[in-house]
GROMACS .gro file of N, CA and C in nm:
model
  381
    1UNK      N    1   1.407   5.028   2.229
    1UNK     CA    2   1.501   5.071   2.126
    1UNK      C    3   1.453   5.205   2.069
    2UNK      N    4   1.536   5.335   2.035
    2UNK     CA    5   1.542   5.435   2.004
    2UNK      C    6   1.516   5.434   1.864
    3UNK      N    7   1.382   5.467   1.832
    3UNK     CA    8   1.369   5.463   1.682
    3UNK      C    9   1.309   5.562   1.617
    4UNK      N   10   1.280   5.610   1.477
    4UNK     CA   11   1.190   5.727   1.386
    4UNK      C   12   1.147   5.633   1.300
    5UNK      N   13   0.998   5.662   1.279
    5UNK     CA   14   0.921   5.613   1.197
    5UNK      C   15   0.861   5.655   1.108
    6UNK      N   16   0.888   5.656   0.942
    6UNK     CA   17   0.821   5.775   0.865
    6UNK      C   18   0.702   5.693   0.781
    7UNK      N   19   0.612   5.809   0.783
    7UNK     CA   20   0.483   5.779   0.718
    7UNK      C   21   0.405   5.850   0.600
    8UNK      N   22   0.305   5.864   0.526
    8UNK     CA   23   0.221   5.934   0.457
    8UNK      C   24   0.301   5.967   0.329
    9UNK      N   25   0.384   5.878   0.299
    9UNK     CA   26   0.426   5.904   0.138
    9UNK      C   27   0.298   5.842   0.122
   10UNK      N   28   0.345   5.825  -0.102
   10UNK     CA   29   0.224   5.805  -0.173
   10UNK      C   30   0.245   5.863  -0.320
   11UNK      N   31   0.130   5.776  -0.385
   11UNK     CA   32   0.160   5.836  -0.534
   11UNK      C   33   0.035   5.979  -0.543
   12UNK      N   34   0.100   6.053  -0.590
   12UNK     CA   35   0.048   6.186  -0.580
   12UNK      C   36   0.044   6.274  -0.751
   13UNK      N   37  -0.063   6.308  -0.760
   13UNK     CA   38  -0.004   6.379  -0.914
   13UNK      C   39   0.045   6.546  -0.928
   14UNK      N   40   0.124   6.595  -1.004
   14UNK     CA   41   0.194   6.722  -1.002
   14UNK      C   42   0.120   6.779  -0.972
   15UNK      N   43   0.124   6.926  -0.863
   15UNK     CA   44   0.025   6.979  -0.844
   15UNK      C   45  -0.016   6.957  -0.686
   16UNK      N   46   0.024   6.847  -0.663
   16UNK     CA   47  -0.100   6.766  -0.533
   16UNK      C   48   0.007   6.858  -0.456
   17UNK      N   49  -0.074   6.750  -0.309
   17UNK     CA   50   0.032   6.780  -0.143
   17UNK      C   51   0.024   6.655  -0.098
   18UNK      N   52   0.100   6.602  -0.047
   18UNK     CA   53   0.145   6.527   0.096
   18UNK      C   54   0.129   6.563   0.221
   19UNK      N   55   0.177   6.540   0.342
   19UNK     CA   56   0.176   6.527   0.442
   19UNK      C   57   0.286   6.406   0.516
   20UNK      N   58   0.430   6.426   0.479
   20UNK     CA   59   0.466   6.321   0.583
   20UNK      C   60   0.485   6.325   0.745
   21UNK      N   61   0.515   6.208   0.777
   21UNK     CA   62   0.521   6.236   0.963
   21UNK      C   63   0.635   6.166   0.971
   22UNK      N   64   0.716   6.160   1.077
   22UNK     CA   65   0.814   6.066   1.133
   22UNK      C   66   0.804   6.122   1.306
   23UNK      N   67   0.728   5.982   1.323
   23UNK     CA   68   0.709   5.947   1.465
   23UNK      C   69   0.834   5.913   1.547
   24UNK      N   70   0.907   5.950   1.692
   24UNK     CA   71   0.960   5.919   1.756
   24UNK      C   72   0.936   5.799   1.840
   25UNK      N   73   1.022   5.700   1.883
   25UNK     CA   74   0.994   5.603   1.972
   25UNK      C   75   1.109   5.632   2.113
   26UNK      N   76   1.093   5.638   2.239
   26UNK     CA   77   1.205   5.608   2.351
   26UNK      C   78   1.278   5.752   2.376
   27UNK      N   79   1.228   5.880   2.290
   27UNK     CA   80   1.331   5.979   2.343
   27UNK      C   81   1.228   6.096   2.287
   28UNK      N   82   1.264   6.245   2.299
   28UNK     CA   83   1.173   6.338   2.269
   28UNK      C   84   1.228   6.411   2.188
   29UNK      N   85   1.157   6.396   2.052
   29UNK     CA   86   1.205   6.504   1.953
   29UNK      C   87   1.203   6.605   1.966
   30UNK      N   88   1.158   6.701   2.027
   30UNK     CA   89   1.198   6.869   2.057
   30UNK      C   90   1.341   6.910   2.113
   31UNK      N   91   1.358   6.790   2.183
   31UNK     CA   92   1.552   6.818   2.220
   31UNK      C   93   1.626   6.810   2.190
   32UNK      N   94   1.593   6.773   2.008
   32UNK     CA   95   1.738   6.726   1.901
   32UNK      C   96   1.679   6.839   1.771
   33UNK      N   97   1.815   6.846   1.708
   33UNK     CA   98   1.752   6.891   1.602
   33UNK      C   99   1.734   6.763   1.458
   34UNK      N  100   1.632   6.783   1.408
   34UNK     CA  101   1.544   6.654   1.319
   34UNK      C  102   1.545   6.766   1.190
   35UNK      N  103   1.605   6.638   1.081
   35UNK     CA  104   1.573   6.672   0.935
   35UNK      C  105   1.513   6.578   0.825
   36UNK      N  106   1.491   6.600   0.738
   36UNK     CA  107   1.443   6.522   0.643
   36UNK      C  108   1.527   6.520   0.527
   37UNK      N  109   1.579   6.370   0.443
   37UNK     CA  110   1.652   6.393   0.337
   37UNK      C  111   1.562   6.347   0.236
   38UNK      N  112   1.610   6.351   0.128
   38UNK     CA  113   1.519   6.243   0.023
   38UNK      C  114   1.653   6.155  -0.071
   39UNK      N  115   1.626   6.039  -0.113
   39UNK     CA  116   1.699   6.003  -0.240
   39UNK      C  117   1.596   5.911  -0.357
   40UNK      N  118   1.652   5.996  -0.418
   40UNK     CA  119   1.618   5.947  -0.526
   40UNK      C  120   1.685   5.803  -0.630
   41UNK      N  121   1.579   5.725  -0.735
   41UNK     CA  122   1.679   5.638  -0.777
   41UNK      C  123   1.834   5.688  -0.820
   42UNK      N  124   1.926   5.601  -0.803
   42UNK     CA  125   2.091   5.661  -0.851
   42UNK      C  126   2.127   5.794  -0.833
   43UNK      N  127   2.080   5.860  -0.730
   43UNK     CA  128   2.096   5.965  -0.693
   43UNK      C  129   2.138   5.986  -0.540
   44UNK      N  130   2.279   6.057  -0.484
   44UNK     CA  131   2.266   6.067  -0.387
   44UNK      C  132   2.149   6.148  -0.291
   45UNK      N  133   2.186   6.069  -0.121
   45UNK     CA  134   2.106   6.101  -0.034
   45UNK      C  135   2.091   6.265  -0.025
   46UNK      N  136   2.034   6.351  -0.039
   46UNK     CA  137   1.993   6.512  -0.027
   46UNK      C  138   1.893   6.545   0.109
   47UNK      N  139   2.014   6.659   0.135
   47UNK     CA  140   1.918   6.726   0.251
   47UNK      C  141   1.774   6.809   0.195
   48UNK      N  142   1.650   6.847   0.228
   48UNK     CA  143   1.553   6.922   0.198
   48UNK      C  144   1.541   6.994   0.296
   49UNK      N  145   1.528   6.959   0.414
   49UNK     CA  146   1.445   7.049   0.520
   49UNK      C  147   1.516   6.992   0.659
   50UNK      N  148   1.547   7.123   0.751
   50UNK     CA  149   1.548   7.059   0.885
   50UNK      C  150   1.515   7.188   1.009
   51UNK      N  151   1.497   7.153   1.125
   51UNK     CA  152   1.411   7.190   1.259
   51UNK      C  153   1.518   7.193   1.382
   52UNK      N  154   1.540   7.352   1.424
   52UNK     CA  155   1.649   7.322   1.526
   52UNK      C  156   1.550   7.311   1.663
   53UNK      N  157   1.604   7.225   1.743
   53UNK     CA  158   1.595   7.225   1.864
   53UNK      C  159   1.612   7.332   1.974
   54UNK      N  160   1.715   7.399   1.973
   54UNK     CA  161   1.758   7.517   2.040
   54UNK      C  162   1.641   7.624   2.018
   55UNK      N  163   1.631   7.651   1.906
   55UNK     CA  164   1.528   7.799   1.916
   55UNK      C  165   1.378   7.769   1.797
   56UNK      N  166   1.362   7.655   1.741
   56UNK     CA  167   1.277   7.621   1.641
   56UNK      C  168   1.285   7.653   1.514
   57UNK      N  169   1.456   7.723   1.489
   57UNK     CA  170   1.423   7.770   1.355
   57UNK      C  171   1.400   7.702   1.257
   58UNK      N  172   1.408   7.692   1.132
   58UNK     CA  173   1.344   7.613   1.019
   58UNK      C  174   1.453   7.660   0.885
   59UNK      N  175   1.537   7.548   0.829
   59UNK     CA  176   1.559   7.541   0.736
   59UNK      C  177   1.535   7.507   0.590
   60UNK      N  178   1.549   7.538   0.460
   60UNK     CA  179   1.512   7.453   0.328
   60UNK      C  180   1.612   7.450   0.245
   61UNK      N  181   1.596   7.314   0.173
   61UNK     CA  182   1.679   7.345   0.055
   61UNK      C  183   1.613   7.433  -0.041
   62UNK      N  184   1.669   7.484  -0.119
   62UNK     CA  185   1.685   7.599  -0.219
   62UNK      C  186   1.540   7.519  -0.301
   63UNK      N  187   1.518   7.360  -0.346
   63UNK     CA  188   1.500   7.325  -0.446
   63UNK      C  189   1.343   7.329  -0.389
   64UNK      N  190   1.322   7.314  -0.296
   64UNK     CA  191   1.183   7.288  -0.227
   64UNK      C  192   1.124   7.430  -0.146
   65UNK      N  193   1.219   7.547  -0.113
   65UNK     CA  194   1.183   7.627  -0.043
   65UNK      C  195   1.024   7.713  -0.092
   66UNK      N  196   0.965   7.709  -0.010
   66UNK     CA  197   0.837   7.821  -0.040
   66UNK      C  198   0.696   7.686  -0.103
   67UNK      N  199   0.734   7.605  -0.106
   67UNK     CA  200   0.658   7.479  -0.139
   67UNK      C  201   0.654   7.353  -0.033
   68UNK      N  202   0.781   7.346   0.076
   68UNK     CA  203   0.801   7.246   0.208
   68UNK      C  204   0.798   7.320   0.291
   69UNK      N  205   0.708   7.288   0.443
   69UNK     CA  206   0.717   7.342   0.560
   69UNK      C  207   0.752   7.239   0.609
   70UNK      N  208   0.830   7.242   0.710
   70UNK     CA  209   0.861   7.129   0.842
   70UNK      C  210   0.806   7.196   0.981
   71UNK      N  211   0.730   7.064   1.036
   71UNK     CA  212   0.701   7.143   1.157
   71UNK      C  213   0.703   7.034   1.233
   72UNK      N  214   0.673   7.080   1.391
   72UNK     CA  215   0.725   6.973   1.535
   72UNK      C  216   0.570   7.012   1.606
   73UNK      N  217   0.525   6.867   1.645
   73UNK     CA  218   0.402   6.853   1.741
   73UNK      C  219   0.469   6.821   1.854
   74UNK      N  220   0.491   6.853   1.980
   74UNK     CA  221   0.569   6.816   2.091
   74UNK      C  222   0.500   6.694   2.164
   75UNK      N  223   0.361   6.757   2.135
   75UNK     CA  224   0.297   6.695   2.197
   75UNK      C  225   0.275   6.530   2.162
   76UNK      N  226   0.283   6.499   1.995
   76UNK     CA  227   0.268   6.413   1.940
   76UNK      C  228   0.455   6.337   1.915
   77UNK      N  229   0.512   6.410   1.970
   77UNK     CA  230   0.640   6.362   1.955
   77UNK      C  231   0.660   6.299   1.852
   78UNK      N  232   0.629   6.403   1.714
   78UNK     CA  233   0.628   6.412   1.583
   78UNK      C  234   0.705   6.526   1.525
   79UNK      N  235   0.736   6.509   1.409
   79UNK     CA  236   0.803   6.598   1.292
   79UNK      C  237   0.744   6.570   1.193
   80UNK      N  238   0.657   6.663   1.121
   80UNK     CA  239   0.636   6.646   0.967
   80UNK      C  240   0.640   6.751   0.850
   81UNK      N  241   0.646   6.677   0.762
   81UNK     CA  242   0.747   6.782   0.613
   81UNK      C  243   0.567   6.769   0.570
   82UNK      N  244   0.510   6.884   0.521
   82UNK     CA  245   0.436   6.931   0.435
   82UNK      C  246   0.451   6.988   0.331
   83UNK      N  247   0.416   6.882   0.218
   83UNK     CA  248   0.476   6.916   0.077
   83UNK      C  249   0.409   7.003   0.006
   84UNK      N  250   0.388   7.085  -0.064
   84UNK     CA  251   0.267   7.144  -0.130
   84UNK      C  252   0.336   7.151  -0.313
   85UNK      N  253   0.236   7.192  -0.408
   85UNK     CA  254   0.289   7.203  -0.551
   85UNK      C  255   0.428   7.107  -0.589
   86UNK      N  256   0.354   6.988  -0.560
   86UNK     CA  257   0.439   6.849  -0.572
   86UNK      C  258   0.496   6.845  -0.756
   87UNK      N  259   0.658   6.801  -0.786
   87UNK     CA  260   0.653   6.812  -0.881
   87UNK      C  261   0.743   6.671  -0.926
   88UNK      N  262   0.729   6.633  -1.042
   88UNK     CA  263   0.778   6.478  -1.108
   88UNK      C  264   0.917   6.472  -1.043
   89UNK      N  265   0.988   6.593  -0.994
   89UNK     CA  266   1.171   6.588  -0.952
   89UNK      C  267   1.184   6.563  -0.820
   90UNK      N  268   1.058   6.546  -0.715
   90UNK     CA  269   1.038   6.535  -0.585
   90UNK      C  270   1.020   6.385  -0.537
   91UNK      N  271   1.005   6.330  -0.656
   91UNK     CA  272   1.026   6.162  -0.659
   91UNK      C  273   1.145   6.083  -0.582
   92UNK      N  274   1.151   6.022  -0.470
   92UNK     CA  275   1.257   5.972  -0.422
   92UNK      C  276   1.161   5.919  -0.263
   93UNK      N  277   1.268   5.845  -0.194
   93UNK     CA  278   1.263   5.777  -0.082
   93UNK      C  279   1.307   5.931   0.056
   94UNK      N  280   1.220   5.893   0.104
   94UNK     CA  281   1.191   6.052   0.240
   94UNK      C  282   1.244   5.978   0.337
   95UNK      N  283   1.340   6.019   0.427
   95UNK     CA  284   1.375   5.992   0.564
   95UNK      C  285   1.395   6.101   0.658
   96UNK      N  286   1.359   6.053   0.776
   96UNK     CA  287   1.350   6.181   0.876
   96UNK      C  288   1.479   6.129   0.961
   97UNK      N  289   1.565   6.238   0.999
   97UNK     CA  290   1.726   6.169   1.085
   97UNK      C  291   1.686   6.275   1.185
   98UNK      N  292   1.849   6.260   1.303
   98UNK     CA  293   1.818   6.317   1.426
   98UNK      C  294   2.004   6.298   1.421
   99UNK      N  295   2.004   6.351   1.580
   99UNK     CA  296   2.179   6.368   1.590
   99UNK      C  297   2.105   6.378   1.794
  100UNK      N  298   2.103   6.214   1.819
  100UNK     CA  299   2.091   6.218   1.937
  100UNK      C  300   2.185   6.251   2.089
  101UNK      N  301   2.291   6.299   2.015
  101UNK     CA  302   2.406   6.371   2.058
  101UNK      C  303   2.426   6.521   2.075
  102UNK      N  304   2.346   6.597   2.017
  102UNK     CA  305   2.301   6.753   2.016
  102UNK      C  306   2.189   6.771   2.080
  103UNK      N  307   2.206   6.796   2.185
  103UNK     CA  308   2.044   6.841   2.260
  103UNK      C  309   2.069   7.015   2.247
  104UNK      N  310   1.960   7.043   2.202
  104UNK     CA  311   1.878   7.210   2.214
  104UNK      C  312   2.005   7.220   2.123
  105UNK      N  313   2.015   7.194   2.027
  105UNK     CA  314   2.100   7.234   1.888
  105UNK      C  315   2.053   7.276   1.822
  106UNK      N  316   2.112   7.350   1.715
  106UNK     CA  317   2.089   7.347   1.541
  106UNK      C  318   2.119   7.304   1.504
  107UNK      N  319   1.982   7.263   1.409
  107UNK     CA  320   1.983   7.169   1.284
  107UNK      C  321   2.149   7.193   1.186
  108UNK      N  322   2.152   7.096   1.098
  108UNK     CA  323   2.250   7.148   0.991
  108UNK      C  324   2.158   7.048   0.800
  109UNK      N  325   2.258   7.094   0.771
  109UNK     CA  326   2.239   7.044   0.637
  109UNK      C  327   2.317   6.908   0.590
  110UNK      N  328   2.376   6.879   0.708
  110UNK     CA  329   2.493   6.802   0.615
  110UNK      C  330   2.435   6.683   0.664
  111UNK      N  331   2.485   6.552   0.604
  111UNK     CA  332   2.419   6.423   0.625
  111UNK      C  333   2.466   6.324   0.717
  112UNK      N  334   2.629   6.395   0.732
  112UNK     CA  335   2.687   6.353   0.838
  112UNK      C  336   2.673   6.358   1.001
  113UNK      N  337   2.589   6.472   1.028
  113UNK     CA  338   2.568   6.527   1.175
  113UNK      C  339   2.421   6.450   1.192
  114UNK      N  340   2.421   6.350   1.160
  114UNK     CA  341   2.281   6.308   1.160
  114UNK      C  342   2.324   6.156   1.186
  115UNK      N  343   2.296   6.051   1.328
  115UNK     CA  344   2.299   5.919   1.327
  115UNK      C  345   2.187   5.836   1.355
  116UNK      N  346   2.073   5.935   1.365
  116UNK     CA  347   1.940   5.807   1.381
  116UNK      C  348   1.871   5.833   1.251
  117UNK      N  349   1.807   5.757   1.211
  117UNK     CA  350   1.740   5.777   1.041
  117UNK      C  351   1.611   5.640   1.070
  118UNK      N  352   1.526   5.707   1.006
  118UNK     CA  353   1.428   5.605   0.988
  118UNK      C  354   1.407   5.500   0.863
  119UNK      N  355   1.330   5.453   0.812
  119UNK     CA  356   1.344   5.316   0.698
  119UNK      C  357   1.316   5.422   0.605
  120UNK      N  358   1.207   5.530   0.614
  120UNK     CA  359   1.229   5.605   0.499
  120UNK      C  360   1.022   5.562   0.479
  121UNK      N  361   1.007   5.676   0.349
  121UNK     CA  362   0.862   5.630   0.292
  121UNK      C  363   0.885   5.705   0.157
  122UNK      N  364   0.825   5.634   0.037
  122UNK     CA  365   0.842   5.645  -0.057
  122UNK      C  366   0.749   5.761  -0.088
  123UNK      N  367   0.751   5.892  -0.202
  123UNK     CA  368   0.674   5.963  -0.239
  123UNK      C  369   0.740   5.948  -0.431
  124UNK      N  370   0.615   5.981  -0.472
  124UNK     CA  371   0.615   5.916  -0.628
  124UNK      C  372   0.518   6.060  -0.681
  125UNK      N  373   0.569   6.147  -0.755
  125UNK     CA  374   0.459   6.215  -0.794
  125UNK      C  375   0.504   6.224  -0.945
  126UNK      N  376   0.341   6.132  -0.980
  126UNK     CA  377   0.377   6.138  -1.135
  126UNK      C  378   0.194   6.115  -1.207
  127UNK      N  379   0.170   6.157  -1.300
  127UNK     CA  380   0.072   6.179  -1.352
  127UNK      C  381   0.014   6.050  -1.416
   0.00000   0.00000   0.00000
C-alpha cells in the first residue's frame, strides 16, 4: 500500500527548530510534486511549503518564508520541512501530501491537487 509517513514534530520553545520528515512507502518521491500543510485547532487545513518534481523548485507560504526550507533526499525517499525561529502561531498538526497523478510536475498551493496525505505529526511551540 502507497503511503507518507510524517515524523519529528514535538514540543519546542519560541526560538527553537524542528526537523520534520515524511517518509515514502511503494513509489518515489522525486517524481511527484510533495507539500506540506499544517492545521491548526479550529482552523482550516493551510498550505506552508511545497517541492516540484519537474525542476526542484521550492515554494513558501508568505507566513513561514525565510524561516521553512523544504528539501528532497532521493536517496532516502524522503521530504523534509526544516523549521527554524519557531513561533507560538506555528502550532498545529503537519502533513506531508503528494498528487500521485502528476509525475515531473509542479508543486501547487492548493489543497485540492493533492490526494495522498499522511496521519500528520503534531508540532507545539510554546514556552
Amino acid at each position: 500500500q502507497m503511503q507518507l509517513v510524517e515524523s519529528g514534530g514535538g514540543l519546542v520553545q519560541p526560538g527553537g527548530s524542528l526537523r520534520l520528515s515524511c517518509v515514502a512507502s511503494r513509489f518515489k518521491l522525486e517524481y511527484y510534486p510533495i507539500a506540506w500543510f499544517r492545521q491548526a485547532p479550529g482552523k482550516e487545513r493551510e498550505w506552508v511549503a511545497c517541492i516540484s518534481s519537474s525542476d526542484g523548485r521550492t515554494n513558501y507560504a508568505d507566513s513561514v518564508k525565510g524561516r521553512f526550507t523544504i528539501s528532497r533526499d532521493n536517496a532516502k525517499n524522503t521530504v523534509y520541512l526544516q523549521m527554524n525561529s519557531l513561533k507560538p502561531e506555528d502550532t498545529a498538526v503537519y502533513y506531508c501530501a503528494t498528487d500521485l497523478s502528476r509525475v515531473f510536475s509542479e508543486c501547487s498551493s492548493s489543497r485540492i491537487s493533492y490526494d495522498y496525505w499522511g496521519q500528520g505529526t503534531q508540532v507545539t511551540v510554546s514556552s
